[in-house]
PDB file of C-alpha atoms in Angstrom:
ATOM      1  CA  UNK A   1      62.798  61.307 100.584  1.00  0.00           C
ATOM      2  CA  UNK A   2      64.139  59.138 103.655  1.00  0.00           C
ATOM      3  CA  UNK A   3      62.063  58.866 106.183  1.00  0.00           C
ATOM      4  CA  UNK A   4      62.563  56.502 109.657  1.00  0.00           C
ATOM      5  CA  UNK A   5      61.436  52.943 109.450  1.00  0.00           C
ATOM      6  CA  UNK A   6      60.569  51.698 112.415  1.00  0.00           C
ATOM      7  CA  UNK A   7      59.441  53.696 115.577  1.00  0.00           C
ATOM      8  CA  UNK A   8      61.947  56.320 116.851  1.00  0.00           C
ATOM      9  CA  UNK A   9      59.824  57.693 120.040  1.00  0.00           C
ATOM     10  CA  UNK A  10      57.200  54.975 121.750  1.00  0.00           C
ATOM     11  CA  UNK A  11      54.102  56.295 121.770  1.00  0.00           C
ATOM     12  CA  UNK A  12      52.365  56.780 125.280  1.00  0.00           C
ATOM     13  CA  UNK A  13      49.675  53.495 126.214  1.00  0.00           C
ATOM     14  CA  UNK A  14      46.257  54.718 126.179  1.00  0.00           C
ATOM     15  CA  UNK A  15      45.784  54.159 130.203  1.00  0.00           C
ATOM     16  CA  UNK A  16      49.066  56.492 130.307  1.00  0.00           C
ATOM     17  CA  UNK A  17      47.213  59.386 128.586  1.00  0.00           C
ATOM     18  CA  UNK A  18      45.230  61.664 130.733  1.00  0.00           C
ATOM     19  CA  UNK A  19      41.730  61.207 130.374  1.00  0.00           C
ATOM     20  CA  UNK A  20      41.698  64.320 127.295  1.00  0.00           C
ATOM     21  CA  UNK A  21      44.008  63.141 125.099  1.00  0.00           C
ATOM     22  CA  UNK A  22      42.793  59.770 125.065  1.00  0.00           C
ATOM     23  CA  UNK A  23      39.282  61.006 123.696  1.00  0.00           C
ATOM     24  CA  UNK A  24      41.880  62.703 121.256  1.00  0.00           C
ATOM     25  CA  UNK A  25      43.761  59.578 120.462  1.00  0.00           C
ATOM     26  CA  UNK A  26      39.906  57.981 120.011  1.00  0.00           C
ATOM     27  CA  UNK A  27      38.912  60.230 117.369  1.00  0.00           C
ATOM     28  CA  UNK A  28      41.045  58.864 114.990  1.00  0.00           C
ATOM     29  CA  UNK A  29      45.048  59.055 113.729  1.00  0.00           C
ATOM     30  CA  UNK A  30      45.201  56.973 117.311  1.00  0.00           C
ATOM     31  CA  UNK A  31      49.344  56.647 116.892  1.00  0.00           C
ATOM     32  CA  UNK A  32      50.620  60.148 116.186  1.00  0.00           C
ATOM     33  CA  UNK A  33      48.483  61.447 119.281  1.00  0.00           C
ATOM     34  CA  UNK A  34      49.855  58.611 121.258  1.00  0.00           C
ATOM     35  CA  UNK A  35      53.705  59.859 120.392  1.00  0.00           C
ATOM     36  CA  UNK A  36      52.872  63.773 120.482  1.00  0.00           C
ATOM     37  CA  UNK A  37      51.466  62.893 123.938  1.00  0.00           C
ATOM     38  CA  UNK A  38      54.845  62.863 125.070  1.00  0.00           C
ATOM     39  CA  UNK A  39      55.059  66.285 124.311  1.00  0.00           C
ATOM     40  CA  UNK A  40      51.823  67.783 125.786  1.00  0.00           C
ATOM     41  CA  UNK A  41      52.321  71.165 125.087  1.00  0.00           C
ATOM     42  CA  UNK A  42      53.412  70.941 121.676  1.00  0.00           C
ATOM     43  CA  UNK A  43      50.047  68.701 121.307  1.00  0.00           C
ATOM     44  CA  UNK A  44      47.557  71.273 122.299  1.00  0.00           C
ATOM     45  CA  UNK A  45      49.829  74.003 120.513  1.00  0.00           C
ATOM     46  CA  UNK A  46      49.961  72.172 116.919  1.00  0.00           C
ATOM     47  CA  UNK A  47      46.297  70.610 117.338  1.00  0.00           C
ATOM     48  CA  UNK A  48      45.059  73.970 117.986  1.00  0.00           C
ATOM     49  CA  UNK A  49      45.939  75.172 114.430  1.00  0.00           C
ATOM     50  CA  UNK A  50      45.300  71.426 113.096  1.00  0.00           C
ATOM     51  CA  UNK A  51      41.837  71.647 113.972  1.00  0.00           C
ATOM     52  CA  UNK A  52      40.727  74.777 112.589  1.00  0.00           C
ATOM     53  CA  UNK A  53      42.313  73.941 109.082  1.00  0.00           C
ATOM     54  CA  UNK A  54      40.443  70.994 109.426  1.00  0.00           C
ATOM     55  CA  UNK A  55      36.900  71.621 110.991  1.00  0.00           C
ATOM     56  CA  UNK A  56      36.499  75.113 110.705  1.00  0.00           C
ATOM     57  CA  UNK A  57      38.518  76.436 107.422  1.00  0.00           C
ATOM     58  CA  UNK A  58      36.692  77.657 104.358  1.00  0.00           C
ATOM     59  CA  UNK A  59      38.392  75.584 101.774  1.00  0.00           C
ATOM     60  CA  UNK A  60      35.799  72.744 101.163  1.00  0.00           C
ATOM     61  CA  UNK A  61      36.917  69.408 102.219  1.00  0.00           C
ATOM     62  CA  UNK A  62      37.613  67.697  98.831  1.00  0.00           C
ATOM     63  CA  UNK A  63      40.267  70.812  97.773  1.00  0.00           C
ATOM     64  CA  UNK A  64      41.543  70.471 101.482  1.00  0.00           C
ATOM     65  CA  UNK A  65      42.171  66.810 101.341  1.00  0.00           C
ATOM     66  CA  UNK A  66      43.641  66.557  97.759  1.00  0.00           C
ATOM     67  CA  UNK A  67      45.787  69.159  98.990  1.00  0.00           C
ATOM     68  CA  UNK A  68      47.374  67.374 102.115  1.00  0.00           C
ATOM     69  CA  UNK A  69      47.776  64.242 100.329  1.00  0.00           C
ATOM     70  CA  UNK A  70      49.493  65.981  97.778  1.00  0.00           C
ATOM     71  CA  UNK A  71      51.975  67.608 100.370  1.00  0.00           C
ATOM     72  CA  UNK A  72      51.896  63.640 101.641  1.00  0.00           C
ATOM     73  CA  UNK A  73      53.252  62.889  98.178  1.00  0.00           C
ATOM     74  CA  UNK A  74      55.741  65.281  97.892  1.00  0.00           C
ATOM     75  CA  UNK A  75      57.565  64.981 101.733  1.00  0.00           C
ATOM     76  CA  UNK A  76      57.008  60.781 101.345  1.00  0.00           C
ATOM     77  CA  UNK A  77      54.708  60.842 104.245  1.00  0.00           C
ATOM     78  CA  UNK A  78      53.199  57.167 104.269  1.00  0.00           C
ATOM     79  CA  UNK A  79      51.203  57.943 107.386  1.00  0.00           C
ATOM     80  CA  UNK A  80      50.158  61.426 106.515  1.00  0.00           C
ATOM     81  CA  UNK A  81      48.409  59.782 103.509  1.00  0.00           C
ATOM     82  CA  UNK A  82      47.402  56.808 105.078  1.00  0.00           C
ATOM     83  CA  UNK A  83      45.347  59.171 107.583  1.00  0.00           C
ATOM     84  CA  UNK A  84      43.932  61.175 104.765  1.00  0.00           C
ATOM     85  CA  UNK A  85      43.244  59.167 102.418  1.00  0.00           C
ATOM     86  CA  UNK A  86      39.701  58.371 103.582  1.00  0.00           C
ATOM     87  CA  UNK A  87      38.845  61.795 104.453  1.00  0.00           C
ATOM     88  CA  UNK A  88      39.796  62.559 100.770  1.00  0.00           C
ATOM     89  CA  UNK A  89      37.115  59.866  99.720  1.00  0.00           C
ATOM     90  CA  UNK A  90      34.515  61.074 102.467  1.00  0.00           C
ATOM     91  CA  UNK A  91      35.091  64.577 101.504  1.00  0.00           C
ATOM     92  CA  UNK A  92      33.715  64.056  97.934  1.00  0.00           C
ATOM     93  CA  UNK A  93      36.623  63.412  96.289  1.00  0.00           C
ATOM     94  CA  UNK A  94      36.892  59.814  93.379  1.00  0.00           C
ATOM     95  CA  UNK A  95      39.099  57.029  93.939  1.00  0.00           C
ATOM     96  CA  UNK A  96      40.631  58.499  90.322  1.00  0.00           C
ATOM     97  CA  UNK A  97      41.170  61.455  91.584  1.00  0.00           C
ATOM     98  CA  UNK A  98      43.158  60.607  94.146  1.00  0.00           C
ATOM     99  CA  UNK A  99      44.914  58.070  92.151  1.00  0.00           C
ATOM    100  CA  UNK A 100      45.542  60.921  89.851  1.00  0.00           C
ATOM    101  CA  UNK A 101      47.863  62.840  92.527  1.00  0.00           C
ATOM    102  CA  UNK A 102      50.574  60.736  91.643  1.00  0.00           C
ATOM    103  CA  UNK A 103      50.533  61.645  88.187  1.00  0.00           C
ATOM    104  CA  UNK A 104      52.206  64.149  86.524  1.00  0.00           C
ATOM    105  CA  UNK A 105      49.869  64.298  83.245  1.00  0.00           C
ATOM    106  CA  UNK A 106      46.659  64.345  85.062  1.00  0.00           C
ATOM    107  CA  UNK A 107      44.309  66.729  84.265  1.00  0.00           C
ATOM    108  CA  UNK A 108      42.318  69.125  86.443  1.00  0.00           C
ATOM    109  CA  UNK A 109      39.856  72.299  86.828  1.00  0.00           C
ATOM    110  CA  UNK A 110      41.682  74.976  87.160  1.00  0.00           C
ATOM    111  CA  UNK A 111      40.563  76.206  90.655  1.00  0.00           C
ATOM    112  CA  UNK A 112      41.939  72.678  91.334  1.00  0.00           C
ATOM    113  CA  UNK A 113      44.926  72.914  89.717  1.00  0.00           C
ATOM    114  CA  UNK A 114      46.173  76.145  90.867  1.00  0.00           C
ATOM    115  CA  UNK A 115      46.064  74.408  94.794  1.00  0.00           C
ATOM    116  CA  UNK A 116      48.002  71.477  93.591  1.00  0.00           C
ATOM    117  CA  UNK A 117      50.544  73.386  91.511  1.00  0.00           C
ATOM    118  CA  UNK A 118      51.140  75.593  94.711  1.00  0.00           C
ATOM    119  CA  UNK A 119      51.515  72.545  96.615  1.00  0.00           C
ATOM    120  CA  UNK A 120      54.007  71.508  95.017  1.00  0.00           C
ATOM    121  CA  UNK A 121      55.619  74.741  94.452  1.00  0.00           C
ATOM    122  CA  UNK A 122      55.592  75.212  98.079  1.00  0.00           C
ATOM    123  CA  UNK A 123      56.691  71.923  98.753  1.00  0.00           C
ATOM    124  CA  UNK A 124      59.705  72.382  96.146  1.00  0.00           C
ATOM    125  CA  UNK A 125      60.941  75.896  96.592  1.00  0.00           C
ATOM    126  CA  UNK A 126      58.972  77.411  99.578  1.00  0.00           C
ATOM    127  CA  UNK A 127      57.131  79.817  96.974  1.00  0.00           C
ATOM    128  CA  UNK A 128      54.351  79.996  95.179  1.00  0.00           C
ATOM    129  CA  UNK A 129      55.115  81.367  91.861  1.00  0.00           C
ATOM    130  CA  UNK A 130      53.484  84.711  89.835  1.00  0.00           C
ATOM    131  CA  UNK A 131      51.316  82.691  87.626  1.00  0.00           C
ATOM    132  CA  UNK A 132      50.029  79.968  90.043  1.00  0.00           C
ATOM    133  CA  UNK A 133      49.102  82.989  92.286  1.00  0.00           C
ATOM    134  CA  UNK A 134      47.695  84.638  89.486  1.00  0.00           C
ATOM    135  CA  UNK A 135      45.419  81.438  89.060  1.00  0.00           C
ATOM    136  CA  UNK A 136      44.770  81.120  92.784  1.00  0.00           C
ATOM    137  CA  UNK A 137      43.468  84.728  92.769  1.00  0.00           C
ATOM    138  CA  UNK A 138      41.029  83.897  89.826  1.00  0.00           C
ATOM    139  CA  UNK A 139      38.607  81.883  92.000  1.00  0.00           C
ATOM    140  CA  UNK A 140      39.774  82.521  95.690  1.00  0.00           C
ATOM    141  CA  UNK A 141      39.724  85.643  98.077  1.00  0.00           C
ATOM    142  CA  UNK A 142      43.057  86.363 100.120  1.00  0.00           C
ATOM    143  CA  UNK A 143      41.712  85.246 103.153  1.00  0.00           C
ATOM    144  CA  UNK A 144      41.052  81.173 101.446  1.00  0.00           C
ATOM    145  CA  UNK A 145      44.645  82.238  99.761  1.00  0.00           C
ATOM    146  CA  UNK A 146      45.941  82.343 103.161  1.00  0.00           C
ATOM    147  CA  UNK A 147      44.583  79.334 104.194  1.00  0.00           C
ATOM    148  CA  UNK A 148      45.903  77.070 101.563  1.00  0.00           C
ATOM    149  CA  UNK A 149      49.426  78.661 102.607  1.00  0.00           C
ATOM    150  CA  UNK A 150      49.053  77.514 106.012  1.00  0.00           C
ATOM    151  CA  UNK A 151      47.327  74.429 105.262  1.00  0.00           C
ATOM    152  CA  UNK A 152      50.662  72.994 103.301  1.00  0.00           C
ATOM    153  CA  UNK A 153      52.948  74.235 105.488  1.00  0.00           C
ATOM    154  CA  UNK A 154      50.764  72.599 108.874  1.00  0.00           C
ATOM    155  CA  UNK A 155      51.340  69.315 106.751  1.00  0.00           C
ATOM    156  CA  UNK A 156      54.786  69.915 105.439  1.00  0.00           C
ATOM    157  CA  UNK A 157      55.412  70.488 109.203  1.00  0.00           C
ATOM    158  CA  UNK A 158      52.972  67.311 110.438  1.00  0.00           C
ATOM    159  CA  UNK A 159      55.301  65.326 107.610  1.00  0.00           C
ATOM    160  CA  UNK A 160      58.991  66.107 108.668  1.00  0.00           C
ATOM    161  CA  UNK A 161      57.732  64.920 112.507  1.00  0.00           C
ATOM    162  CA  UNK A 162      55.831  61.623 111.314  1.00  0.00           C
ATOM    163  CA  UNK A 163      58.820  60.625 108.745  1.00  0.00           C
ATOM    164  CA  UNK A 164      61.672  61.501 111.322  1.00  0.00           C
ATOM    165  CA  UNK A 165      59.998  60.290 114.502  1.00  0.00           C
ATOM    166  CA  UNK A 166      58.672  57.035 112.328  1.00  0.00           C
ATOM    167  CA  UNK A 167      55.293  57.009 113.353  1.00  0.00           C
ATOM    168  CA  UNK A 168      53.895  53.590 111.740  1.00  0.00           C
ATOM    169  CA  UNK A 169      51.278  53.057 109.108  1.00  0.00           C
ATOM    170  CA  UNK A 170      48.454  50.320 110.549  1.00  0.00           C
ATOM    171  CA  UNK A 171      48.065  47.554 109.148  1.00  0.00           C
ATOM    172  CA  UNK A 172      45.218  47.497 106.327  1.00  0.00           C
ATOM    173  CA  UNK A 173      45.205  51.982 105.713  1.00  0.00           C
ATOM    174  CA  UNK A 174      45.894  52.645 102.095  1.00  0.00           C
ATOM    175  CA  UNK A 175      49.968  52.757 100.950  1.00  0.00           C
ATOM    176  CA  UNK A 176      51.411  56.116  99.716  1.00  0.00           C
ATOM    177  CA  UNK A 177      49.875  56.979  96.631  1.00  0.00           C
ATOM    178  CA  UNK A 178      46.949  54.418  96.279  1.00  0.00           C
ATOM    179  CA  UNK A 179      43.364  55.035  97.182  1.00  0.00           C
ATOM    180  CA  UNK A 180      41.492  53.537 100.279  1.00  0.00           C
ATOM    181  CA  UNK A 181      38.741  51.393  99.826  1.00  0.00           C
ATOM    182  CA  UNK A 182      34.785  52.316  99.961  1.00  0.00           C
ATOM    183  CA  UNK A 183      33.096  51.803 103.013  1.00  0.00           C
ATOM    184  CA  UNK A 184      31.016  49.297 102.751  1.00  0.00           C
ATOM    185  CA  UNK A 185      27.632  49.936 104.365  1.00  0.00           C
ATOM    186  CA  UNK A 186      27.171  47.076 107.437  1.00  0.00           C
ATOM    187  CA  UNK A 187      24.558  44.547 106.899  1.00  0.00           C
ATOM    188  CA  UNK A 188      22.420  44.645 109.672  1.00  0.00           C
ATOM    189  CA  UNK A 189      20.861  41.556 111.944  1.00  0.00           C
ATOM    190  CA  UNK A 190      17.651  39.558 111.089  1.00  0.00           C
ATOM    191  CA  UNK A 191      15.238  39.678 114.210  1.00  0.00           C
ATOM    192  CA  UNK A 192      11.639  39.872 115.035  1.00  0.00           C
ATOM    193  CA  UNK A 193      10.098  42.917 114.328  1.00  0.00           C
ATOM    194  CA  UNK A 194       9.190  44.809 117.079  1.00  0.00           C
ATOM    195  CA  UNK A 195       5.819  46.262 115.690  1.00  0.00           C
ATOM    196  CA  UNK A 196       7.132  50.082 115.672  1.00  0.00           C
ATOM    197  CA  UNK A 197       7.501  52.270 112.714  1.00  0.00           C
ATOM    198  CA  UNK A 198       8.312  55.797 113.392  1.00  0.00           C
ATOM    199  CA  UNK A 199      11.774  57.265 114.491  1.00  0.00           C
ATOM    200  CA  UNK A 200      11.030  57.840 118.224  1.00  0.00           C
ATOM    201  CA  UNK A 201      12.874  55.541 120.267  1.00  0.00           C
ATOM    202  CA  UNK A 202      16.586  54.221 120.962  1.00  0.00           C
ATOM    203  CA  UNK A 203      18.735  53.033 117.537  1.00  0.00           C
ATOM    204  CA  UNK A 204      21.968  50.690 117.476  1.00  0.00           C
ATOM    205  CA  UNK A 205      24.007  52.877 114.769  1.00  0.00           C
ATOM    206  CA  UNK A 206      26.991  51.886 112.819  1.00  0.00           C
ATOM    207  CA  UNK A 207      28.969  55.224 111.340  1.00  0.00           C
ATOM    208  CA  UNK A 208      31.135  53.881 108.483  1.00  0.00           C
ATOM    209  CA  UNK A 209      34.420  55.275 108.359  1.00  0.00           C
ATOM    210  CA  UNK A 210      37.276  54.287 105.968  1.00  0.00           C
ATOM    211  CA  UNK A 211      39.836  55.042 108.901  1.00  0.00           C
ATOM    212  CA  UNK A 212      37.147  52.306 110.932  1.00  0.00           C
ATOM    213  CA  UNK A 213      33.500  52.233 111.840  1.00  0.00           C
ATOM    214  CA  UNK A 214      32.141  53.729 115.186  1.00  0.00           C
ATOM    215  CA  UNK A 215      29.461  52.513 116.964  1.00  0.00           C
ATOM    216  CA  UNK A 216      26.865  54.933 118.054  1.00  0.00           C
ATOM    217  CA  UNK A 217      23.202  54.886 120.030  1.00  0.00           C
ATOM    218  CA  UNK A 218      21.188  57.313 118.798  1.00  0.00           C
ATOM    219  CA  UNK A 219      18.064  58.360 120.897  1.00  0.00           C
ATOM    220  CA  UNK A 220      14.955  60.163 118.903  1.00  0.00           C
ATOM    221  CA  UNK A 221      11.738  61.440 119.899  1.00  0.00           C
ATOM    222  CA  UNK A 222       9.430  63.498 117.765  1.00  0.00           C
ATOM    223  CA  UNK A 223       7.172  66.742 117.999  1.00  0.00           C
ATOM    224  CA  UNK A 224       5.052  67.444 115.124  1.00  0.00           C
ATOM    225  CA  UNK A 225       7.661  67.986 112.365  1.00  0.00           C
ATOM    226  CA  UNK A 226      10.383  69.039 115.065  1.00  0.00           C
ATOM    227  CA  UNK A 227      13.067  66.091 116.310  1.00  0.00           C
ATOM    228  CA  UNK A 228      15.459  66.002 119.412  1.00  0.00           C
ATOM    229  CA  UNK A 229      17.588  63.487 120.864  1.00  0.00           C
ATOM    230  CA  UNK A 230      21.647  63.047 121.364  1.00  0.00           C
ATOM    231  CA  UNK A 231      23.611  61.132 119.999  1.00  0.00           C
ATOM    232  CA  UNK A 232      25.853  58.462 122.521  1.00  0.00           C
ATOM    233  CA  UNK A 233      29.459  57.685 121.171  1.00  0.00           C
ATOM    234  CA  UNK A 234      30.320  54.201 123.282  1.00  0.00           C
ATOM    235  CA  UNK A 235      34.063  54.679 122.199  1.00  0.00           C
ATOM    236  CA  UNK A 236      34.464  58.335 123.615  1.00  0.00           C
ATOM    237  CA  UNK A 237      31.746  57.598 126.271  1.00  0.00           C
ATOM    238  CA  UNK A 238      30.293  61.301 125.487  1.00  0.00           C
ATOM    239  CA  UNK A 239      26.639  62.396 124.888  1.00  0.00           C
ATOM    240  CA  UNK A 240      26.194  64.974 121.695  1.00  0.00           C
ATOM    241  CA  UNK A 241      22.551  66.810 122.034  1.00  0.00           C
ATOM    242  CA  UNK A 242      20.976  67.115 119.032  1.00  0.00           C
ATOM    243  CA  UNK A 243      20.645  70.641 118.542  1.00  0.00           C
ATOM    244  CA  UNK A 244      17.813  71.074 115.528  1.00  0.00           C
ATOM    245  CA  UNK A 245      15.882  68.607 113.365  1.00  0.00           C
ATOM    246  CA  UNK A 246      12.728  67.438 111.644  1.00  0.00           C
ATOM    247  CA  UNK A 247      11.284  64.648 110.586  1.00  0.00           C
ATOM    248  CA  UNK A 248       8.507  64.317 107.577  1.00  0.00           C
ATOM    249  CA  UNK A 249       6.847  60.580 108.123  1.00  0.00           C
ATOM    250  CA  UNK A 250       9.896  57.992 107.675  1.00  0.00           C
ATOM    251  CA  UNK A 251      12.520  60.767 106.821  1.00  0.00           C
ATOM    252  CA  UNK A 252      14.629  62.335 109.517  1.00  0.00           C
ATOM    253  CA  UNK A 253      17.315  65.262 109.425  1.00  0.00           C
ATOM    254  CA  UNK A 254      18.925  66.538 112.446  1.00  0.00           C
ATOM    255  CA  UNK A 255      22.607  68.649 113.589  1.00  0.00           C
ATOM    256  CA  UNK A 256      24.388  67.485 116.506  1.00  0.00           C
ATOM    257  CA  UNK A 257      26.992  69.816 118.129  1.00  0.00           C
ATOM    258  CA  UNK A 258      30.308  68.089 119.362  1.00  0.00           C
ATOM    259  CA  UNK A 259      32.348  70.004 121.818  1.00  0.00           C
ATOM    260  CA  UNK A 260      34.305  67.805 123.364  1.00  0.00           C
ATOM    261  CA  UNK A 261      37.434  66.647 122.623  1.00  0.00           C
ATOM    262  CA  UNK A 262      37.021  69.782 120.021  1.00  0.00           C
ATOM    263  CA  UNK A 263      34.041  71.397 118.790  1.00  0.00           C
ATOM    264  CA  UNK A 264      32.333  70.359 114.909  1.00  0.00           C
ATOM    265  CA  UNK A 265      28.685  69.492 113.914  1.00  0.00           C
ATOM    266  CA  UNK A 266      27.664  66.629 112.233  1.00  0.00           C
ATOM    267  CA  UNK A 267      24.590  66.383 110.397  1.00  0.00           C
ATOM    268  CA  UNK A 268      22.546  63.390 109.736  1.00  0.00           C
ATOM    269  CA  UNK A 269      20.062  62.048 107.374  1.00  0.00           C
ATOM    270  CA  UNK A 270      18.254  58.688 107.491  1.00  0.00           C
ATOM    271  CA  UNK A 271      15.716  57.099 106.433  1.00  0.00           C
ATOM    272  CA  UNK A 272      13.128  54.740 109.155  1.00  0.00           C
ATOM    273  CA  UNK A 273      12.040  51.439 107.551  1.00  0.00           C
ATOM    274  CA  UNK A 274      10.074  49.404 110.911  1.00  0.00           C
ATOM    275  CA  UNK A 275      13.332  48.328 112.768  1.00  0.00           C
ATOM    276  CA  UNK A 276      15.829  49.913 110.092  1.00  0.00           C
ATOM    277  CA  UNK A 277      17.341  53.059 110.050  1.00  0.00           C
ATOM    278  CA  UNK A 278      19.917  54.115 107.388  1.00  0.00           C
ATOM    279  CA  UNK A 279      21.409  57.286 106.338  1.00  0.00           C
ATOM    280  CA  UNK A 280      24.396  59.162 105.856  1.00  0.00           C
ATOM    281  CA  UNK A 281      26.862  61.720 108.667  1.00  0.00           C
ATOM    282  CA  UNK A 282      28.092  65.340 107.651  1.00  0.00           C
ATOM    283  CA  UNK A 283      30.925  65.722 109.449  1.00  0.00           C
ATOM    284  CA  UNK A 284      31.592  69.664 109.291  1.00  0.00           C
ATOM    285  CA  UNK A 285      34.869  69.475 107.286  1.00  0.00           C
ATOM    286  CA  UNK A 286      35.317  65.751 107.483  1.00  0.00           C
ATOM    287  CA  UNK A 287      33.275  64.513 104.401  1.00  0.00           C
ATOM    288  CA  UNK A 288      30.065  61.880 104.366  1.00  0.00           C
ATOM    289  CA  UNK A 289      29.810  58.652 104.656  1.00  0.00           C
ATOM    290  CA  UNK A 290      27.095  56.321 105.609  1.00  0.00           C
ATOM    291  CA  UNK A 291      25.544  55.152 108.367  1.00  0.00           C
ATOM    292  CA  UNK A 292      22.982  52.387 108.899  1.00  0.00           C
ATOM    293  CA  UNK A 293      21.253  50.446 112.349  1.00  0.00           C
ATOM    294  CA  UNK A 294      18.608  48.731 113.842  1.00  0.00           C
ATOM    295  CA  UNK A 295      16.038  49.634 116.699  1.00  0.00           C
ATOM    296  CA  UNK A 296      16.841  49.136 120.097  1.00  0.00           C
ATOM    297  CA  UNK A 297      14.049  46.738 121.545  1.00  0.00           C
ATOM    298  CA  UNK A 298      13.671  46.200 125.438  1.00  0.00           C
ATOM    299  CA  UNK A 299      13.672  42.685 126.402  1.00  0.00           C
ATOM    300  CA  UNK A 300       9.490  42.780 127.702  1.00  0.00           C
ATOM    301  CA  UNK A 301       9.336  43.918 123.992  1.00  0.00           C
TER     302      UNK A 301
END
């Protein structure tokens, strides 16, 4: 399919963006909520929807993100893929698989199958046909039915804007149809050891994203079996509270509720070895993917 190729509608600076949608434009897919900014109200309307399918749906996040890139495939949406394409890998999904999209001979489960095949039903006649609804019913209630309905047609919708408006791929994201690469966990700086070996205290976090790491402090303190803290993002400049957790010697788990830009949890578990910490982030619908950092020492240390 055609699509524009080079930038049809500017997107908005960042210091141009009111003080929302930049925390938006942080969270990732920077450009396309850079351009849509120029449209406010069509942002909040569209994001609404986009979020839910996203963060709060029921379809887990490896069907969800085969799914779009599929509809990515079928509309020739470089950037729709290139944005999804990590999530796909985050949200449990192979590299094989998602090579596998783009070919016609692959072989699936059938709960699997029956999503693509109505992608691609949807995406060729706007229909989904007797006995790919058939199969869809086998292993899903109408209400996830529903969903996968709305999720293709969100991102047949999110396509025909990003290939007509020519929202560019960055450079380095994954090219229609191939896989992104595995994060690489960060290695971590050689210093001193400060002496400490439990979680409490202030960490220096790294959360490895395919779509590009975020750096995080994380501040812990411990209770008996019982841990609370927040969680500081110094890209969005916001402070997530920890909202349960517990610790059993070196081993820490704990949920953290984001509200703003938009509401999710993300759940965390790590490991404390002296200065080290290393884990892996839940994001509710977003996938895992590591995370790793060192302990914050004060200088009289």
């Amino acid at each position: 399919m055609p699509h524009a190729t080079i930038p049809r509608i500017p997107p908005l600076e960042l210091d141009e963006m009111d003080p929302e949608q930049q925390k938006l434009a942080k969270l990732g897919a920077d450009t396309v909520i850079q351009v849509l900014a120029r449209a406010p109200e069509v942002l909040q309307a569209s994001g609404a929807l986009g979020t839910y399918l996203l963060s709060q749906g029921r379809l887990h996040p490896r069907i969800r993100e085969l799914a779009i890139l599929r509809v990515a495939l079928r509309c020739d949406a470089p950037y729709e893929w290139a944005n999804h394409a990590p999530a796909a890998l985050g949200g449990g999904a192979t590299e094989a698989e998602i090579a596998a999209l783009s070919d016609p001979d692959a072989n699936w489960p059938p709960e699997d199958d029956a999503v693509l095949r109505a992608v691609d039903e949807l995406c060729a006649n706007v229909f989904v046909s007797d006995e790919t609804w058939a199969d869809l019913a086998a292993t899903r209630d109408h209400a996830e039915i529903i969903e996968v309905l709305f999720l293709v047609g969100y991102y047949r919708m999110m396509a025909g804007f990003l290939n007509s408006a020519g929202v560019p791929v960055r450079a380095g994201q994954p090219a229609l149809g191939e896989p992104p690469v595995p994060v690489a966990v960060a290695s971590q700086p050689v210093r001193p050891a400060s002496g400490e070996t439990g979680p409490d205290g202030s960490w220096k976090i790294t959360f490895m994203h395919p779509a590009g790491s975020k750096d995080l402090l994380l501040h812990l303190a411990t209770d008996g079996a019982k841990v609370s803290g927040s969680i500081f993002d110094t890209q969005l400049k916001v402070t997530v509270p920890i909202v349960s957790g517990t610790v059993d010697g070196q081993e820490v788990a704990f949920t953290a509720l984001v509200t703003d830009p938009v509401r999710f949890e993300v759940s965390v578990t790590g490991t404390v070895d002296g200065d080290a910490f290393s884990g892996s982030v839940t994001v509710s619908g977003g996938g895992t993917f590591p995370l790793a950092g060192v302990r914050e020492v004060s200088p009289s240390s």
